[in-house]
Amino acid sequence: MLSLKPFPSSHNPSISHSLATFKPFISKTQTLKPSKSHSRSAIQSVLQWNRKPELAGETPRVVVITSGKGGVGKTTTTANVGLSLARLGFSVVAIDADVGLRNLDLLLGLENRVNYTLVEVMNGDCRLDQALVRDKRWSNFELLCISKPRSKLPLGFGGKALVWLVEALKTRPEGSPDFIIIDCPAGIDAGFITAISPANEAVLVTTPDITSLRDADRVTGLLECDGIRDIKMIVNRVRTDMIKGEDMMSVLDVQEMLGLALLGVIPEDSEVIRSTNRGYPLVLNKPPTLAGLAFEQAAWRLVEQDTMKAVMVEEEPKKRGFFSFFGG
């Protein structure tokens, strides 16, 4: 049973903020102590996970996941956020828009089931429903690859092909999906332009390092020039120990540099490599990992077009011994 009691007068206001940020850690038997001014928000943060998130915006929501720089976690984000959306009850179609270096099927464990791609659909060799690979674990999640590895795209293939694909998914007999997530290739060349063509939302994945931030800032400008104004970012591979030691920029610094709304913060987790090699996304792990929980929270915010606030990581005060009084 959930019991609520008022906070003492000397409580820290950041506690109620942390409750809203880390909702999955709250159990139904935990005793919460909100103050009068924060009681309503604290109660909502506890009870939010007892309901299904409300889908905001018009469907299908076409979201491109990009970064500009390679190796920051775009494909990992696409796999985990996409499956989190499917677990929340929404129909999802994930498109691997990387032409020659596709990896999304590996992360999802579906590499042996990809028989047809979008190129075969455009050439008339198969139907669209034959190219869509349905996940066995969650039937409302489907994968579509643009082409096979080491294959060359037709000269006429470009952004218009993905725009046609989105329109075909909207009018398919089994119904339009709620989300169409596009895994964008690295770089800002023709593959990037093709991937962002049908999108009306973007999730920018970055890490707290200078090279990634420079590329993310460049990509943000290109997205805005293409007419995509709804841009949110996910800061990946965050290490609080390095932030406290001033060896890594904080999430607050990243947000101030890029000026983007924050969708999620993913901590550094060694389980990412294990899940990638097994073709088993983090969000399916039992017990869940911190990174998996962070991806689930990001998916929840994506559904409701919500954001989070960056929290400053303060350095722990050094302990003073007895001889410190004598200058030791």
CSV table of C-alpha atoms in Angstrom, one decimal:
chain,number,residue,atom,x,y,z
A,1,MET,CA,0.0,0.0,0.0
A,2,LEU,CA,1.3,3.4,-0.9
A,3,SER,CA,1.5,5.8,2.1
A,4,LEU,CA,2.2,9.5,1.8
A,5,LYS,CA,3.5,11.7,4.6
A,6,PRO,CA,4.6,15.4,4.6
A,7,PHE,CA,8.2,16.3,4.4
A,8,PRO,CA,9.9,18.0,7.4
A,9,SER,CA,10.5,21.7,7.0
A,10,SER,CA,14.2,21.2,6.3
A,11,HIS,CA,13.8,18.9,3.3
A,12,ASN,CA,15.8,19.3,0.1
A,13,PRO,CA,13.6,20.4,-2.9
A,14,SER,CA,15.8,18.4,-5.2
A,15,ILE,CA,14.4,15.2,-3.8
A,16,SER,CA,11.0,15.7,-5.4
A,17,HIS,CA,12.8,16.4,-8.7
A,18,SER,CA,14.7,13.2,-8.4
A,19,LEU,CA,11.5,11.3,-7.9
A,20,ALA,CA,10.2,12.7,-11.2
A,21,THR,CA,13.4,11.8,-13.0
A,22,PHE,CA,13.9,8.2,-11.7
A,23,LYS,CA,10.3,6.9,-11.6
A,24,PRO,CA,11.0,3.2,-12.2
A,25,PHE,CA,13.0,2.9,-8.9
A,26,ILE,CA,9.9,3.7,-6.9
A,27,SER,CA,8.0,0.7,-5.6
A,28,LYS,CA,4.4,0.5,-4.4
A,29,THR,CA,5.4,-0.3,-0.9
A,30,GLN,CA,7.9,2.6,-0.5
A,31,THR,CA,7.0,5.4,1.9
A,32,LEU,CA,7.2,8.9,0.2
A,33,LYS,CA,7.3,12.1,2.1
A,34,PRO,CA,6.4,15.1,-0.1
A,35,SER,CA,6.0,18.6,1.2
A,36,LYS,CA,2.8,20.5,0.7
A,37,SER,CA,4.2,22.5,-2.1
A,38,HIS,CA,5.6,19.5,-3.9
A,39,SER,CA,3.0,16.8,-2.9
A,40,ARG,CA,1.0,17.0,-6.1
A,41,SER,CA,4.0,16.6,-8.4
A,42,ALA,CA,5.4,13.8,-6.2
A,43,ILE,CA,2.2,11.9,-6.2
A,44,GLN,CA,1.9,12.2,-10.0
A,45,SER,CA,5.5,11.0,-10.5
A,46,VAL,CA,4.7,7.9,-8.4
A,47,LEU,CA,1.4,7.1,-10.1
A,48,GLN,CA,2.5,7.8,-13.6
A,49,TRP,CA,3.9,4.4,-14.2
A,50,ASN,CA,0.6,2.8,-13.3
A,51,ARG,CA,-0.9,4.1,-16.5
A,52,LYS,CA,-0.2,3.9,-20.2
A,53,PRO,CA,1.5,7.0,-21.7
A,54,GLU,CA,-0.7,9.3,-23.7
A,55,LEU,CA,0.4,9.5,-27.3
A,56,ALA,CA,0.9,13.2,-28.3
A,57,GLY,CA,0.8,14.5,-31.9
A,58,GLU,CA,-0.5,13.1,-35.1
A,59,THR,CA,0.3,9.5,-36.1
A,60,PRO,CA,2.4,8.2,-37.5
A,61,ARG,CA,5.2,10.0,-35.7
A,62,VAL,CA,8.2,9.9,-38.0
A,63,VAL,CA,11.3,10.2,-35.9
A,64,VAL,CA,14.9,10.2,-37.2
A,65,ILE,CA,17.7,9.2,-34.8
A,66,THR,CA,20.9,10.9,-35.8
A,67,SER,CA,24.2,12.4,-34.5
A,68,GLY,CA,26.6,13.2,-37.3
A,69,LYS,CA,29.4,11.4,-35.6
A,70,GLY,CA,29.7,7.6,-35.7
A,71,GLY,CA,30.0,5.4,-32.7
A,72,VAL,CA,27.9,7.5,-30.3
A,73,GLY,CA,25.0,5.0,-30.0
A,74,LYS,CA,22.5,5.8,-32.7
A,75,THR,CA,21.7,2.2,-33.5
A,76,THR,CA,21.6,1.1,-29.8
A,77,THR,CA,19.2,4.0,-29.1
A,78,THR,CA,17.0,3.0,-32.0
A,79,ALA,CA,16.8,-0.6,-30.9
A,80,ASN,CA,16.1,0.1,-27.2
A,81,VAL,CA,13.7,3.0,-27.7
A,82,GLY,CA,11.9,1.2,-30.5
A,83,LEU,CA,11.3,-1.9,-28.4
A,84,SER,CA,10.4,0.2,-25.3
A,85,LEU,CA,7.7,1.8,-27.4
A,86,ALA,CA,6.4,-1.6,-28.5
A,87,ARG,CA,6.3,-2.8,-24.9
A,88,LEU,CA,4.2,0.3,-24.0
A,89,GLY,CA,1.7,-1.0,-26.6
A,90,PHE,CA,2.4,1.2,-29.6
A,91,SER,CA,3.0,-0.2,-33.1
A,92,VAL,CA,6.5,0.6,-34.3
A,93,VAL,CA,8.3,0.3,-37.7
A,94,ALA,CA,12.1,0.7,-37.4
A,95,ILE,CA,13.9,1.6,-40.6
A,96,ASP,CA,17.7,0.9,-40.9
A,97,ALA,CA,18.6,3.7,-43.3
A,98,ASP,CA,22.3,2.8,-43.3
A,99,VAL,CA,23.0,1.5,-46.8
A,100,GLY,CA,26.3,-0.3,-46.7
A,101,LEU,CA,26.9,-0.7,-42.9
A,102,ARG,CA,23.6,-1.8,-41.5
A,103,ASN,CA,23.7,-3.1,-37.9
A,104,LEU,CA,20.2,-2.6,-36.5
A,105,ASP,CA,19.2,-6.2,-37.4
A,106,LEU,CA,22.2,-7.5,-35.4
A,107,LEU,CA,21.2,-5.6,-32.3
A,108,LEU,CA,17.7,-6.9,-32.5
A,109,GLY,CA,18.7,-10.5,-33.3
A,110,LEU,CA,16.8,-10.4,-36.6
A,111,GLU,CA,19.8,-10.8,-39.0
A,112,ASN,CA,18.7,-14.2,-40.2
A,113,ARG,CA,15.2,-13.2,-41.0
A,114,VAL,CA,15.9,-10.3,-43.4
A,115,ASN,CA,15.2,-11.7,-46.8
A,116,TYR,CA,13.9,-8.7,-48.7
A,117,THR,CA,14.7,-5.0,-48.4
A,118,LEU,CA,13.3,-1.7,-49.6
A,119,VAL,CA,15.3,-2.0,-52.8
A,120,GLU,CA,13.4,-5.2,-53.7
A,121,VAL,CA,10.1,-3.5,-52.9
A,122,MET,CA,10.9,-0.5,-55.2
A,123,ASN,CA,12.0,-2.9,-58.0
A,124,GLY,CA,8.7,-4.8,-57.7
A,125,ASP,CA,10.4,-8.1,-56.6
A,126,CYS,CA,8.3,-8.4,-53.4
A,127,ARG,CA,5.5,-6.7,-51.5
A,128,LEU,CA,6.1,-4.3,-48.6
A,129,ASP,CA,4.7,-6.7,-46.1
A,130,GLN,CA,7.2,-9.3,-47.2
A,131,ALA,CA,10.1,-6.9,-46.5
A,132,LEU,CA,8.9,-6.0,-43.0
A,133,VAL,CA,10.4,-8.3,-40.4
A,134,ARG,CA,8.2,-8.8,-37.4
A,135,ASP,CA,9.8,-9.4,-34.0
A,136,LYS,CA,8.9,-12.7,-32.4
A,137,ARG,CA,9.0,-11.2,-28.9
A,138,TRP,CA,6.8,-8.2,-29.7
A,139,SER,CA,4.5,-8.6,-32.7
A,140,ASN,CA,3.8,-4.8,-32.9
A,141,PHE,CA,7.5,-4.1,-33.7
A,142,GLU,CA,8.7,-4.4,-37.3
A,143,LEU,CA,12.1,-3.9,-39.0
A,144,LEU,CA,12.8,-2.8,-42.5
A,145,CYS,CA,16.2,-2.5,-44.0
A,146,ILE,CA,16.9,-0.3,-47.0
A,147,SER,CA,19.4,-2.6,-48.7
A,148,LYS,CA,21.6,-5.6,-48.2
A,149,PRO,CA,25.2,-5.2,-47.1
A,150,ARG,CA,27.7,-4.7,-50.0
A,151,SER,CA,24.9,-3.9,-52.4
A,152,LYS,CA,24.7,-0.8,-54.5
A,153,LEU,CA,21.6,1.4,-54.5
A,154,PRO,CA,19.9,2.4,-57.8
A,155,LEU,CA,20.9,5.9,-59.0
A,156,GLY,CA,17.4,7.2,-58.6
A,157,PHE,CA,17.2,6.2,-54.9
A,158,GLY,CA,17.0,9.1,-52.5
A,159,GLY,CA,14.8,10.9,-50.1
A,160,LYS,CA,11.7,10.5,-52.3
A,161,ALA,CA,11.9,6.7,-51.8
A,162,LEU,CA,11.6,7.1,-48.0
A,163,VAL,CA,8.8,9.6,-48.4
A,164,TRP,CA,7.0,7.0,-50.6
A,165,LEU,CA,7.7,4.4,-48.0
A,166,VAL,CA,6.1,6.5,-45.2
A,167,GLU,CA,3.0,7.1,-47.3
A,168,ALA,CA,2.8,3.4,-48.1
A,169,LEU,CA,2.9,2.6,-44.4
A,170,LYS,CA,0.2,5.1,-43.7
A,171,THR,CA,-2.2,3.4,-46.1
A,172,ARG,CA,-1.4,-0.3,-45.6
A,173,PRO,CA,-4.3,-2.6,-45.0
A,174,GLU,CA,-3.3,-3.6,-41.5
A,175,GLY,CA,-3.2,0.0,-40.3
A,176,SER,CA,-0.8,2.8,-39.9
A,177,PRO,CA,2.0,2.4,-37.3
A,178,ASP,CA,2.1,4.8,-34.3
A,179,PHE,CA,5.9,5.4,-34.7
A,180,ILE,CA,8.2,5.2,-37.7
A,181,ILE,CA,11.8,5.4,-36.4
A,182,ILE,CA,14.6,5.9,-38.8
A,183,ASP,CA,18.2,4.9,-37.9
A,184,CYS,CA,20.3,7.5,-39.7
A,185,PRO,CA,23.8,6.7,-41.0
A,186,ALA,CA,26.8,8.6,-39.7
A,187,GLY,CA,28.0,11.7,-41.5
A,188,ILE,CA,26.1,14.5,-43.3
A,189,ASP,CA,26.4,13.2,-46.9
A,190,ALA,CA,23.7,11.8,-49.2
A,191,GLY,CA,22.7,9.1,-46.8
A,192,PHE,CA,22.0,11.6,-44.1
A,193,ILE,CA,19.8,13.7,-46.4
A,194,THR,CA,17.9,10.6,-47.5
A,195,ALA,CA,17.2,9.5,-43.9
A,196,ILE,CA,15.9,12.9,-42.7
A,197,SER,CA,13.7,13.6,-45.7
A,198,PRO,CA,10.4,12.1,-44.4
A,199,ALA,CA,11.0,12.9,-40.7
A,200,ASN,CA,9.1,15.6,-38.7
A,201,GLU,CA,11.0,14.9,-35.4
A,202,ALA,CA,14.6,14.2,-34.6
A,203,VAL,CA,16.4,12.7,-31.7
A,204,LEU,CA,20.1,13.8,-31.6
A,205,VAL,CA,22.4,11.3,-29.8
A,206,THR,CA,25.6,12.7,-28.5
A,207,THR,CA,28.3,11.9,-25.9
A,208,PRO,CA,29.9,14.4,-23.5
A,209,ASP,CA,33.1,15.0,-25.6
A,210,ILE,CA,34.2,17.9,-27.8
A,211,THR,CA,34.2,16.0,-31.2
A,212,SER,CA,30.7,14.6,-30.7
A,213,LEU,CA,29.3,18.0,-29.6
A,214,ARG,CA,30.8,19.8,-32.6
A,215,ASP,CA,29.2,17.3,-35.0
A,216,ALA,CA,25.9,17.5,-33.1
A,217,ASP,CA,25.8,21.2,-33.4
A,218,ARG,CA,26.4,21.0,-37.1
A,219,VAL,CA,23.7,18.4,-37.5
A,220,THR,CA,21.3,20.5,-35.5
A,221,GLY,CA,21.7,23.3,-38.0
A,222,LEU,CA,21.1,21.0,-41.0
A,223,LEU,CA,18.0,19.6,-39.4
A,224,GLU,CA,16.6,23.0,-38.8
A,225,CYS,CA,17.4,24.0,-42.4
A,226,ASP,CA,15.4,20.9,-43.6
A,227,GLY,CA,12.4,22.1,-41.6
A,228,ILE,CA,12.7,19.8,-38.6
A,229,ARG,CA,12.1,22.0,-35.6
A,230,ASP,CA,11.2,19.3,-33.0
A,231,ILE,CA,14.7,18.3,-32.0
A,232,LYS,CA,15.5,16.6,-28.7
A,233,MET,CA,18.8,15.1,-27.6
A,234,ILE,CA,19.9,12.0,-25.7
A,235,VAL,CA,23.3,12.2,-23.9
A,236,ASN,CA,24.9,8.8,-24.0
A,237,ARG,CA,27.8,7.2,-22.0
A,238,VAL,CA,27.7,9.5,-19.1
A,239,ARG,CA,30.0,8.8,-16.2
A,240,THR,CA,29.3,10.6,-12.9
A,241,ASP,CA,32.8,9.8,-11.5
A,242,MET,CA,34.5,11.6,-14.4
A,243,ILE,CA,32.1,14.5,-14.1
A,244,LYS,CA,32.9,14.9,-10.4
A,245,GLY,CA,36.6,14.8,-11.3
A,246,GLU,CA,36.1,17.4,-14.0
A,247,ASP,CA,37.4,15.0,-16.6
A,248,MET,CA,34.0,15.0,-18.5
A,249,MET,CA,31.5,17.6,-19.3
A,250,SER,CA,28.3,17.4,-17.3
A,251,VAL,CA,24.9,17.0,-18.9
A,252,LEU,CA,24.1,20.5,-17.9
A,253,ASP,CA,27.1,21.8,-19.8
A,254,VAL,CA,26.1,19.8,-22.9
A,255,GLN,CA,22.6,21.2,-22.8
A,256,GLU,CA,23.9,24.7,-22.5
A,257,MET,CA,26.3,24.2,-25.4
A,258,LEU,CA,23.7,22.7,-27.8
A,259,GLY,CA,20.6,24.5,-26.6
A,260,LEU,CA,18.4,21.4,-27.1
A,261,ALA,CA,15.6,19.9,-25.1
A,262,LEU,CA,16.8,16.9,-23.1
A,263,LEU,CA,15.0,13.6,-23.8
A,264,GLY,CA,17.2,11.2,-21.8
A,265,VAL,CA,20.6,10.6,-20.1
A,266,ILE,CA,22.1,7.2,-20.6
A,267,PRO,CA,24.8,6.1,-18.1
A,268,GLU,CA,27.9,4.2,-19.2
A,269,ASP,CA,27.1,0.5,-18.9
A,270,SER,CA,29.2,-2.6,-19.7
A,271,GLU,CA,26.0,-4.5,-20.3
A,272,VAL,CA,25.7,-2.7,-23.7
A,273,ILE,CA,28.4,-4.8,-25.2
A,274,ARG,CA,26.9,-8.0,-23.9
A,275,SER,CA,23.5,-7.2,-25.2
A,276,THR,CA,24.9,-6.2,-28.6
A,277,ASN,CA,26.7,-9.4,-29.0
A,278,ARG,CA,23.7,-11.4,-28.0
A,279,GLY,CA,21.2,-9.5,-30.2
A,280,TYR,CA,19.2,-8.8,-27.1
A,281,PRO,CA,18.4,-5.2,-26.3
A,282,LEU,CA,19.0,-3.8,-22.9
A,283,VAL,CA,15.3,-3.0,-22.2
A,284,LEU,CA,14.5,-6.7,-22.2
A,285,ASN,CA,17.1,-7.6,-19.5
A,286,LYS,CA,15.8,-9.1,-16.3
A,287,PRO,CA,16.7,-7.6,-13.8
A,288,PRO,CA,16.9,-4.3,-15.7
A,289,THR,CA,20.1,-2.3,-15.9
A,290,LEU,CA,20.5,1.4,-15.3
A,291,ALA,CA,21.0,2.1,-19.0
A,292,GLY,CA,17.9,0.0,-19.9
A,293,LEU,CA,15.8,2.0,-17.4
A,294,ALA,CA,17.1,5.2,-18.9
A,295,PHE,CA,16.1,4.1,-22.4
A,296,GLU,CA,12.6,3.2,-21.1
A,297,GLN,CA,12.3,6.7,-19.6
A,298,ALA,CA,13.4,8.3,-22.8
A,299,ALA,CA,10.8,6.3,-24.7
A,300,TRP,CA,8.1,7.4,-22.3
A,301,ARG,CA,9.0,11.1,-22.8
A,302,LEU,CA,9.1,10.6,-26.5
A,303,VAL,CA,5.5,9.3,-26.5
A,304,GLU,CA,4.2,12.3,-24.6
A,305,GLN,CA,6.6,14.8,-26.2
A,306,ASP,CA,8.0,15.5,-22.8
A,307,THR,CA,11.5,16.5,-21.7
A,308,MET,CA,13.7,16.3,-18.6
A,309,LYS,CA,15.9,18.8,-16.8
A,310,ALA,CA,19.6,18.3,-16.4
A,311,VAL,CA,20.9,18.1,-12.8
A,312,MET,CA,24.2,19.5,-11.7
A,313,VAL,CA,26.5,16.8,-10.2
A,314,GLU,CA,28.1,18.4,-7.1
A,315,GLU,CA,31.5,17.3,-5.9
A,316,GLU,CA,31.4,15.5,-2.6
A,317,PRO,CA,33.0,17.5,0.3
A,318,LYS,CA,36.3,16.1,1.5
A,319,LYS,CA,36.3,14.5,5.0
A,320,ARG,CA,38.4,16.5,7.5
A,321,GLY,CA,40.4,14.6,10.0
A,322,PHE,CA,41.5,15.5,13.5
A,323,PHE,CA,44.9,16.9,12.3
A,324,SER,CA,43.1,19.2,9.8
A,325,PHE,CA,42.6,21.7,12.6
A,326,PHE,CA,46.4,22.0,12.7
A,327,GLY,CA,46.7,22.5,9.0
A,328,GLY,CA,47.2,18.8,8.2
